[in-house]
Coordinates of C-alpha atoms in Angstrom, one line a residue:
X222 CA -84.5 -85.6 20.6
X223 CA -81.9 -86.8 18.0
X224 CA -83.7 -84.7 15.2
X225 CA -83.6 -81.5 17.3
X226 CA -80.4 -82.3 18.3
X227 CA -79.5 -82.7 14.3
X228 CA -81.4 -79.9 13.0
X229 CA -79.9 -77.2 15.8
X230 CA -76.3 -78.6 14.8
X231 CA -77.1 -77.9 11.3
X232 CA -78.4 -74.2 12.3
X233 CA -75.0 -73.7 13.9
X234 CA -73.0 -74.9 11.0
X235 CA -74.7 -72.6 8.5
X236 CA -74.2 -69.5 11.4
X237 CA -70.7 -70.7 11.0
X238 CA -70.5 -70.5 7.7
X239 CA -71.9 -67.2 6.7
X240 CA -69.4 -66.0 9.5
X241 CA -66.4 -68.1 7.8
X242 CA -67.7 -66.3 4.2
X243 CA -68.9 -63.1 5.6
X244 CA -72.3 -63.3 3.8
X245 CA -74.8 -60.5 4.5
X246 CA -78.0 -61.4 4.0
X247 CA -80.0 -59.2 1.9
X248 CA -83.6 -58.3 1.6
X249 CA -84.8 -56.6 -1.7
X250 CA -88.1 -54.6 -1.2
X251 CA -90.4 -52.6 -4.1
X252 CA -93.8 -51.6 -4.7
X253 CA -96.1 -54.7 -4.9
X254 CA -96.6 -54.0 -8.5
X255 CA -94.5 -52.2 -11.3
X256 CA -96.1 -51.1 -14.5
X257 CA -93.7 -49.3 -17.0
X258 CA -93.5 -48.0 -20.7
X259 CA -95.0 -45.4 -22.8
X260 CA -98.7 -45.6 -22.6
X261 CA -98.6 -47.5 -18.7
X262 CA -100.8 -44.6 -17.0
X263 CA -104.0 -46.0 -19.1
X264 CA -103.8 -49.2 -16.6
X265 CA -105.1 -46.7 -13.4
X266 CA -108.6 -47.5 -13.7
X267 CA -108.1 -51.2 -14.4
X268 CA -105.8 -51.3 -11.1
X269 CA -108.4 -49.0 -8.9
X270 CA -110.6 -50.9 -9.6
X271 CA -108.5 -54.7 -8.5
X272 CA -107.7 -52.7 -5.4
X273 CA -111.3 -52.2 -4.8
X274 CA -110.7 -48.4 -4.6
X275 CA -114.0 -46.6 -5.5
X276 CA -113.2 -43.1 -4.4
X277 CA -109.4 -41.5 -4.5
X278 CA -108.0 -39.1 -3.6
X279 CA -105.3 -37.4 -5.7
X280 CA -102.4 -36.2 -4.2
X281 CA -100.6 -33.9 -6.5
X282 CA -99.1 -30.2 -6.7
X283 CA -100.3 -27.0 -9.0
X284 CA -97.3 -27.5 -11.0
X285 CA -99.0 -30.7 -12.2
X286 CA -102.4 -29.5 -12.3
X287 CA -101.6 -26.8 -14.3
X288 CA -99.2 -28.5 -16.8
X289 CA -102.8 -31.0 -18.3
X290 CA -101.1 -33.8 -17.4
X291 CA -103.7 -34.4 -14.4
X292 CA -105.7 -35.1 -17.3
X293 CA -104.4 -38.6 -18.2
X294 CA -105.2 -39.6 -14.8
X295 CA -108.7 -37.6 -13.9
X296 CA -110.2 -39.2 -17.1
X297 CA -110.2 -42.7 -16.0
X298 CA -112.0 -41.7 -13.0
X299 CA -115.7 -41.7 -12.3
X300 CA -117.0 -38.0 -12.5
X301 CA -117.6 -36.8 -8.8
X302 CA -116.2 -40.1 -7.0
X303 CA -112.3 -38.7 -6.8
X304 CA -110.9 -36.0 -4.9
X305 CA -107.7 -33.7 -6.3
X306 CA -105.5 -32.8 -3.4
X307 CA -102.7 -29.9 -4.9
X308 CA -101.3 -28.4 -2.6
X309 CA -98.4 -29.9 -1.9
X310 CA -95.5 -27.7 -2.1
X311 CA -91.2 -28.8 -2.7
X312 CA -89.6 -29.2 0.2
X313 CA -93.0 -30.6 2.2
X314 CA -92.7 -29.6 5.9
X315 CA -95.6 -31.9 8.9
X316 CA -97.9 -29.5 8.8
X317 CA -98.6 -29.9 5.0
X318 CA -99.7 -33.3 5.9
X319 CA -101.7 -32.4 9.2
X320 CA -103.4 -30.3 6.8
X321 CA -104.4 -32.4 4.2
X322 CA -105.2 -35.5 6.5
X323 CA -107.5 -32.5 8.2
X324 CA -108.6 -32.1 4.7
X325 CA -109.6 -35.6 3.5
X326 CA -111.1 -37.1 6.7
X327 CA -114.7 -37.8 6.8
X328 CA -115.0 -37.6 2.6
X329 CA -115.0 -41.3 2.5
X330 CA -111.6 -41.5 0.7
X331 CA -110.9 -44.9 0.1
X332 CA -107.6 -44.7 -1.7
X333 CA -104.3 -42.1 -2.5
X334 CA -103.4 -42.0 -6.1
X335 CA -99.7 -40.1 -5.7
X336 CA -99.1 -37.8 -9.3
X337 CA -96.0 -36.2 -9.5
X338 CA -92.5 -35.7 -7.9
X339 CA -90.7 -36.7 -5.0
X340 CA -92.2 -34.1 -3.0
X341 CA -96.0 -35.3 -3.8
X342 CA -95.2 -38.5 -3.9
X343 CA -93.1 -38.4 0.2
X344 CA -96.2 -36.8 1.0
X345 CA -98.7 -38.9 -0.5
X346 CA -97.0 -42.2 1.6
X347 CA -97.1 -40.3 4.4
X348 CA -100.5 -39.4 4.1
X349 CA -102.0 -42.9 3.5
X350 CA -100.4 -44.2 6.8
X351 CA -101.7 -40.9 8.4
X352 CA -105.1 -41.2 7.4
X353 CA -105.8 -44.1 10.4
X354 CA -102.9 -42.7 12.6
X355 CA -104.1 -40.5 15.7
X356 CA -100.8 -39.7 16.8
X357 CA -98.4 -37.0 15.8
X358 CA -96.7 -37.1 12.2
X359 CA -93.6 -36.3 14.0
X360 CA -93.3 -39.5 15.8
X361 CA -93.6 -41.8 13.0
X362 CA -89.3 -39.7 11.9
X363 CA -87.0 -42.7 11.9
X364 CA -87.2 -46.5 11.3
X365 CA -90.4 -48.7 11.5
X366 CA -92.6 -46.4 13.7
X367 CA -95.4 -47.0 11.3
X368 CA -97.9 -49.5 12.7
X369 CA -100.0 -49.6 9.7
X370 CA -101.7 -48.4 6.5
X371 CA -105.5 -49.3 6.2
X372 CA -106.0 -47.9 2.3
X373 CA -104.4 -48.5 -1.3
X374 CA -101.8 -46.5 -2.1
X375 CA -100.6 -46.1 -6.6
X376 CA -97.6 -43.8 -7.2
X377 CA -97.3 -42.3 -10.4
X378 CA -94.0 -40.2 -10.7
X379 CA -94.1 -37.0 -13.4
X380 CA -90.1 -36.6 -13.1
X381 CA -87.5 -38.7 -13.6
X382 CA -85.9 -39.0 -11.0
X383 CA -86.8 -39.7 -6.9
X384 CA -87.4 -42.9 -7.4
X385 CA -90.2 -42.9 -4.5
X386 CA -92.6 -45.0 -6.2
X387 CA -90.8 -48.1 -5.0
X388 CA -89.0 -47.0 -1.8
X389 CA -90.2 -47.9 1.5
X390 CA -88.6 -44.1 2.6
X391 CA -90.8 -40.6 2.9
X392 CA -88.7 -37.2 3.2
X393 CA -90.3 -34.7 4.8
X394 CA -89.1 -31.0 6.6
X395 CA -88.7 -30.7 10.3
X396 CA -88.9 -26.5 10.8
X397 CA -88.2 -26.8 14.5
X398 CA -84.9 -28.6 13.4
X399 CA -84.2 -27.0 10.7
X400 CA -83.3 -30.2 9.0
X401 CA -85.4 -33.2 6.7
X402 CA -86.0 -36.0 7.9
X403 CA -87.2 -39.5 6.8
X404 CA -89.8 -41.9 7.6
X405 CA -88.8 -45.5 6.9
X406 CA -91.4 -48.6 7.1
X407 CA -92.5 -51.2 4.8
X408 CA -96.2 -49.6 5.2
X409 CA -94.8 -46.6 2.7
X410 CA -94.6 -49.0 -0.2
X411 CA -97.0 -48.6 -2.7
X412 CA -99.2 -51.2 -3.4
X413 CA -98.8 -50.1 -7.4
X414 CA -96.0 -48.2 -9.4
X415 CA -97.0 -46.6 -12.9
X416 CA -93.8 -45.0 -14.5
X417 CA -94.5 -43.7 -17.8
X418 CA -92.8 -41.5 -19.9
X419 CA -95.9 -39.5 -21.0
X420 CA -96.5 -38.6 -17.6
X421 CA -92.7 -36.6 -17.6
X422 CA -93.3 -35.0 -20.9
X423 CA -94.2 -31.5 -19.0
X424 CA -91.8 -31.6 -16.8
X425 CA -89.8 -28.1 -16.9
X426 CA -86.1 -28.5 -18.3
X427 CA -84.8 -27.1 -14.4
X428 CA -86.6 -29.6 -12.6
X429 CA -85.9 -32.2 -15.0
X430 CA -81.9 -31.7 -14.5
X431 CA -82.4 -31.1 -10.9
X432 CA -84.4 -34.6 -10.3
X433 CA -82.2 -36.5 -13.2
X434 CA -79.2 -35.8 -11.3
X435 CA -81.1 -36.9 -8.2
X436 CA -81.4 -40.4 -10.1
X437 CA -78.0 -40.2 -11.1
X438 CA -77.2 -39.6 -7.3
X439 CA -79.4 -42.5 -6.7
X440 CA -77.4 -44.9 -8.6
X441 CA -74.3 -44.3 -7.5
X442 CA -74.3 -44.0 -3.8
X443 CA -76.3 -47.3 -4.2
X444 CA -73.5 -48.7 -6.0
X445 CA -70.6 -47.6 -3.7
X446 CA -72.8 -48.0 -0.5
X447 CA -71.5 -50.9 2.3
X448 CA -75.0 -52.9 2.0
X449 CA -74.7 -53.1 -1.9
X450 CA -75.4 -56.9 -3.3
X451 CA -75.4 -58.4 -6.6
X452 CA -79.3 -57.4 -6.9
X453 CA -78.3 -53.8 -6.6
X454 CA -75.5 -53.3 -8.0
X455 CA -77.2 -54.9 -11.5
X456 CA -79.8 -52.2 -11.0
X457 CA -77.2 -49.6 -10.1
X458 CA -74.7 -50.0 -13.0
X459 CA -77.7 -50.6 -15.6
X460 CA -79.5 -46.9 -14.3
X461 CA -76.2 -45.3 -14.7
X462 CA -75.8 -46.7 -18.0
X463 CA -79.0 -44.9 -19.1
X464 CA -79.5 -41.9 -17.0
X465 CA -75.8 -40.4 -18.3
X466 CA -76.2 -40.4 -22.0
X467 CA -80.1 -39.6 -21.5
X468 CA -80.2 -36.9 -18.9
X469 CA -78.6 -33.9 -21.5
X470 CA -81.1 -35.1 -24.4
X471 CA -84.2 -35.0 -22.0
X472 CA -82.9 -31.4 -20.5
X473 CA -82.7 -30.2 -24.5
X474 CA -85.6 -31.4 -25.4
X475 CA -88.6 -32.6 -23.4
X476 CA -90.3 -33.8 -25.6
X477 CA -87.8 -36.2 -26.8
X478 CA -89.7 -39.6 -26.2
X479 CA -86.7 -41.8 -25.7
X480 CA -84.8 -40.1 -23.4
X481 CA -88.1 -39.4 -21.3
X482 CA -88.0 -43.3 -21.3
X483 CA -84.6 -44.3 -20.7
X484 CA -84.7 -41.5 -17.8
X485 CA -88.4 -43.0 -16.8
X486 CA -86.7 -46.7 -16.6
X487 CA -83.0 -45.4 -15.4
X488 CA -84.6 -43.5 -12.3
X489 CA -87.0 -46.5 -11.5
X490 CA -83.7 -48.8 -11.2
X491 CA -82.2 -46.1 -9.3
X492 CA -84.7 -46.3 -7.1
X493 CA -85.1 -50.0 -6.9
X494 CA -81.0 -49.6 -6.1
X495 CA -80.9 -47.1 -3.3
X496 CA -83.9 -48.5 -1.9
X497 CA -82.6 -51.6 -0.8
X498 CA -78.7 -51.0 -0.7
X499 CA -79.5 -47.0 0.3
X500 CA -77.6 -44.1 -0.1
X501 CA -74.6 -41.8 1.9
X502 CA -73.1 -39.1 1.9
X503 CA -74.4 -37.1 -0.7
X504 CA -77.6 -37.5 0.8
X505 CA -76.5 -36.9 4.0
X506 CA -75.0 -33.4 3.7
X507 CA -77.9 -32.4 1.3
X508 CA -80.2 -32.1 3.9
X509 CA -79.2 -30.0 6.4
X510 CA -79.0 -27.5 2.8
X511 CA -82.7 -28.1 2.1
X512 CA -84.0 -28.0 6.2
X513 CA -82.0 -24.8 6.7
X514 CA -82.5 -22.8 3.4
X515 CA -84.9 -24.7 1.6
X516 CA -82.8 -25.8 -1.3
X517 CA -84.6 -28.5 -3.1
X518 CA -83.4 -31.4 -2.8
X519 CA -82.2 -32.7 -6.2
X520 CA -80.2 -28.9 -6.4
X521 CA -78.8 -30.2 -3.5
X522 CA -77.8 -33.6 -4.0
X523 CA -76.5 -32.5 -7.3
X524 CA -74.2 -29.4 -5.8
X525 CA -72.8 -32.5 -3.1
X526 CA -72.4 -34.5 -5.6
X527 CA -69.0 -34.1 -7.1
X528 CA -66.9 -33.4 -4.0
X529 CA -68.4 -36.3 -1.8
X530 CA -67.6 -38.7 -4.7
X531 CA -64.1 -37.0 -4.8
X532 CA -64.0 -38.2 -1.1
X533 CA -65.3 -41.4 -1.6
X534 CA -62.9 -42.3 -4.7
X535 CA -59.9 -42.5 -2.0
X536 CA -61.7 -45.8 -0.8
X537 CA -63.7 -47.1 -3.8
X538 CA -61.4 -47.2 -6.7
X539 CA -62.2 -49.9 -8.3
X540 CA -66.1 -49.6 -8.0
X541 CA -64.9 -46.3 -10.3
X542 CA -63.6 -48.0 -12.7
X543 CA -67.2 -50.2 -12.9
X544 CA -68.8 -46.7 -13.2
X545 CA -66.4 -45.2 -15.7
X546 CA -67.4 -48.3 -18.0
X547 CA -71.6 -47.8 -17.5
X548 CA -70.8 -44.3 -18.7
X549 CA -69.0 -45.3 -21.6
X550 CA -65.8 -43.6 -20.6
X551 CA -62.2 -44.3 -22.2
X552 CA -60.8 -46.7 -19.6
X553 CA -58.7 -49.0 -22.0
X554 CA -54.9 -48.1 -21.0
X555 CA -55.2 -45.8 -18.3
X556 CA -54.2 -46.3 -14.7
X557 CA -57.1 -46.4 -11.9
X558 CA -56.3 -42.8 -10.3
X559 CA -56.4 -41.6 -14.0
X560 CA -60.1 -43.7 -14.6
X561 CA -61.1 -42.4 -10.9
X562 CA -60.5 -39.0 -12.3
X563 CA -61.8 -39.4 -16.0
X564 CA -65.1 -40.5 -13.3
X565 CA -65.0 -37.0 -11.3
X566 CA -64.9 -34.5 -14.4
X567 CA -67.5 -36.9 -16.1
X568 CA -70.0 -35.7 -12.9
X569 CA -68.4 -32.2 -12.8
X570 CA -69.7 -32.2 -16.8
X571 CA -73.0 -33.7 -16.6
X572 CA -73.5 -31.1 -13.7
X573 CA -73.0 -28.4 -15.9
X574 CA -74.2 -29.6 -19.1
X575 CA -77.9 -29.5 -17.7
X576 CA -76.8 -26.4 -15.8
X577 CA -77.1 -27.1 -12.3
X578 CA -74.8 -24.5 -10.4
X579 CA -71.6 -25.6 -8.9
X580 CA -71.2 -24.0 -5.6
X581 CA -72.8 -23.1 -2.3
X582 CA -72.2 -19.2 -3.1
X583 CA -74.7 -19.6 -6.0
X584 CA -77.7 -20.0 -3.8
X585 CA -76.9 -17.0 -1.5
X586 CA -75.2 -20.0 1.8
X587 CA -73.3 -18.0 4.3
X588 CA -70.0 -19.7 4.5
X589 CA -70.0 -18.5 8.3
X590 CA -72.6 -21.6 8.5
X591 CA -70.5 -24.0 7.1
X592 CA -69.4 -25.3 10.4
X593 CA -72.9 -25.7 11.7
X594 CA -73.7 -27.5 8.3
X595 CA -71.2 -30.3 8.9
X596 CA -72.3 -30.6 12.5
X597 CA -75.9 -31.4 11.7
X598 CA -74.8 -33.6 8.9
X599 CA -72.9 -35.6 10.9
X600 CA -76.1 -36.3 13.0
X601 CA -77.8 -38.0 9.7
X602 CA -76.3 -41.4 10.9
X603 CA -79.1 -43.3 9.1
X604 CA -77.7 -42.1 6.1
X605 CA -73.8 -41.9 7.1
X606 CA -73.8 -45.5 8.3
X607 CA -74.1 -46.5 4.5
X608 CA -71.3 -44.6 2.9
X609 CA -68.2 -46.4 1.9
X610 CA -65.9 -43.3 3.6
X611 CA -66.3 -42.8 7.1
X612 CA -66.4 -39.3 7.6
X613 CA -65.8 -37.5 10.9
X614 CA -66.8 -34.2 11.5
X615 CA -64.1 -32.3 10.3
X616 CA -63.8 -34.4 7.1
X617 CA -67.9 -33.0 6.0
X618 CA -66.7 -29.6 7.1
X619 CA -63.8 -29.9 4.4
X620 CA -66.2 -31.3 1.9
X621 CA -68.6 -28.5 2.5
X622 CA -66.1 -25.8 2.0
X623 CA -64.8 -27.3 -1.7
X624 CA -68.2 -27.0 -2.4
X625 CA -68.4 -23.4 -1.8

């Protein structure tokens, strides 16, 4: 009795002290296994085959199998024991899933290789806990509603910049809402990451700003988000430091090995960031844009971007000055509203220099729906709950309109 007695007592007095020190506890989650650097995709058959996977499926989009890329990873497999599933389109709504899980049941699939962007990627997590759920795809929307996944799953990213290979998150399009919506379980990790730079080389320039930005989104709402920890922030300020400088070189000039690295690695510690800290705002009133008008949604986080980090500055100041540093900015003799700012046109330039368009208008977004945009927003609490600001209603309606 005196040992319970002494162990409870010393439960209580470590309660007490996280509560004295206001310690969060933190729990870092990633794919099982990372692989990285130039040359990394030629591991797929050695890691098939230590997963016991003996007939895949590949879960990819026509961009991809069109670009010859598919080639790096088709050639490793045995001829007719693999399966190429492309029709996954940007912006995946449920029914592209219903349809492939329709597709692949009953061919003895055994595994889901994932090959390409955030789109095929979402898609192919979502599929690999489908393939043994009988339910709806719609019920498994919103935190740990995933009961299981009964196959391998390898994610193999062709852009730079979603960062879904290690994130336990899937984003897929709700049409009766009118709104994305995510999927969140540890069952979406994949059980192997393969982030090589020779696998981006194809990317187009557009897509390669859109989903760099995305990374760049990544990094920083990880950095200024509540749940940040040291673990994160490490990850955050370190993909900052090389998605900025690389991002314009890779947009120039795809073929430009070492920027398709440093934007390889930079996204894949954005990724690691957000996935475990998460992401706000930006995130937050980007999808209502790609539910209701199909935006994609590295366009849309990058159009957000500059005026929810305007918003955010008025509470994050000195996590600024941490970013203006990772991007090499002058900060040596200037105040912190001056650094805060140097911060904003930084973004604002990046933005343009890899020509991303810098309002609404651009894509054709009625400003009559601007009011109904910041009202559906504000319903992304999942999101919301992580940003440093808290915004009301009102506030996204304001941020919304500078953005127009």
């Amino acid at each position: 009795m005196a040992c319970l007695l002494q162990l409870s007592n010393s439960e209580n007095q470590i309660d007490t002290m996280r509560s004295e020190l206001n310690m969060q506890i933190a729990y870092f989650k990633s794919a099982k296994k990372l692989i990285t650097g130039n040359g990394a995709v030629s591991t797929l058959k050695d890691e098939l085959s230590r997963l016991g996977v003996k007939r895949p499926a590949v879960i990819t989009d026509k961009g991809v199998s069109r670009s010859g890329g598919l080639s790096l990873i088709t050639d490793q497999l045995q001829p007719n024991s693999f399966l190429v599933y492309d029709d996954i389109p940007p912006e995946p709504e449920i029914s592209v899933i219903e349809n492939c899980v329709a597709e692949l049941r009953g061919k003895d699939v055994d595994g889901i290789i994932a090959v390409g962007g955030g789109s095929a990627m979402d898609s192919a997590k979502v599929l690999a806990v489908s393939m043994g759920h009988n339910g709806k795809i719609s019920a498994l929307f919103g935190e740990n509603n995933v009961s299981s996944r009964d196959i391998p799953l390898i994610a193999i990213p062709t852009t730079a910049g979603t960062g879904s290979e290690v994130t336990n998150i899937a984003i897929l399009s709700d049409p009766e809402d009118q709104l994305k919506k995510g999927i969140v379980s540890e069952y979406l990790l994949p059980d192997v990451a393969i982030v090589a730079a020779e696998m981006t080389v194809s990317c187009p320039a557009n897509v390669t700003a859109a989903s760099g930005i995305d990374a760049l989104v990544h990094a920083l709402e990880a950095y200024l988000s509540v749940n940040a920890s040291a673990i994160t922030d490490a990850l955050a300020i370190k993909a900052v430091t090389m998605i900025y400088p690389a991002l314009p070189k890779a947009f120039a000039n795809g073929k430009d090995l070492e920027a398709r690295e440093n934007m390889a690695t930079g996204s894949l510690l954005a990724g690691l960031a957000f996935g475990n800290a998460g992401v706000g705002a930006v995130h937050a009133l980007a999808y209502p844009l790609g539910g209701r008008y199909h935006l994609s949604h590295g366009m849309s986080n990058a159009v957000m971007l500059p005026h929810v980090m305007k918003a955010n500055a008025e509470v994050s100041r000195e996590r600024f000055v941490d970013i203006a540093s990772a991007m090499k900015l002058e900060i040596q003799g200037h105040s912190t509203e001056d650094i805060v700012a140097q911060v904003l046109d930084a973004i604002e330039k990046i933005c343009r220099d890899v020509e991303i368009p810098a309002t609404l208008k651009h894509f054709g977004i009625p400003e009559q729906d601007i009011q109904t945009l910041a009202v559906e927003a504000s319903k992304v609490t999942r999101l919301l709950r992580n940003n440093p600001r808290k915004l009301t209603v009102d506030e996204i309606e304001e941020i919304y309109r500078q953005a127009f």
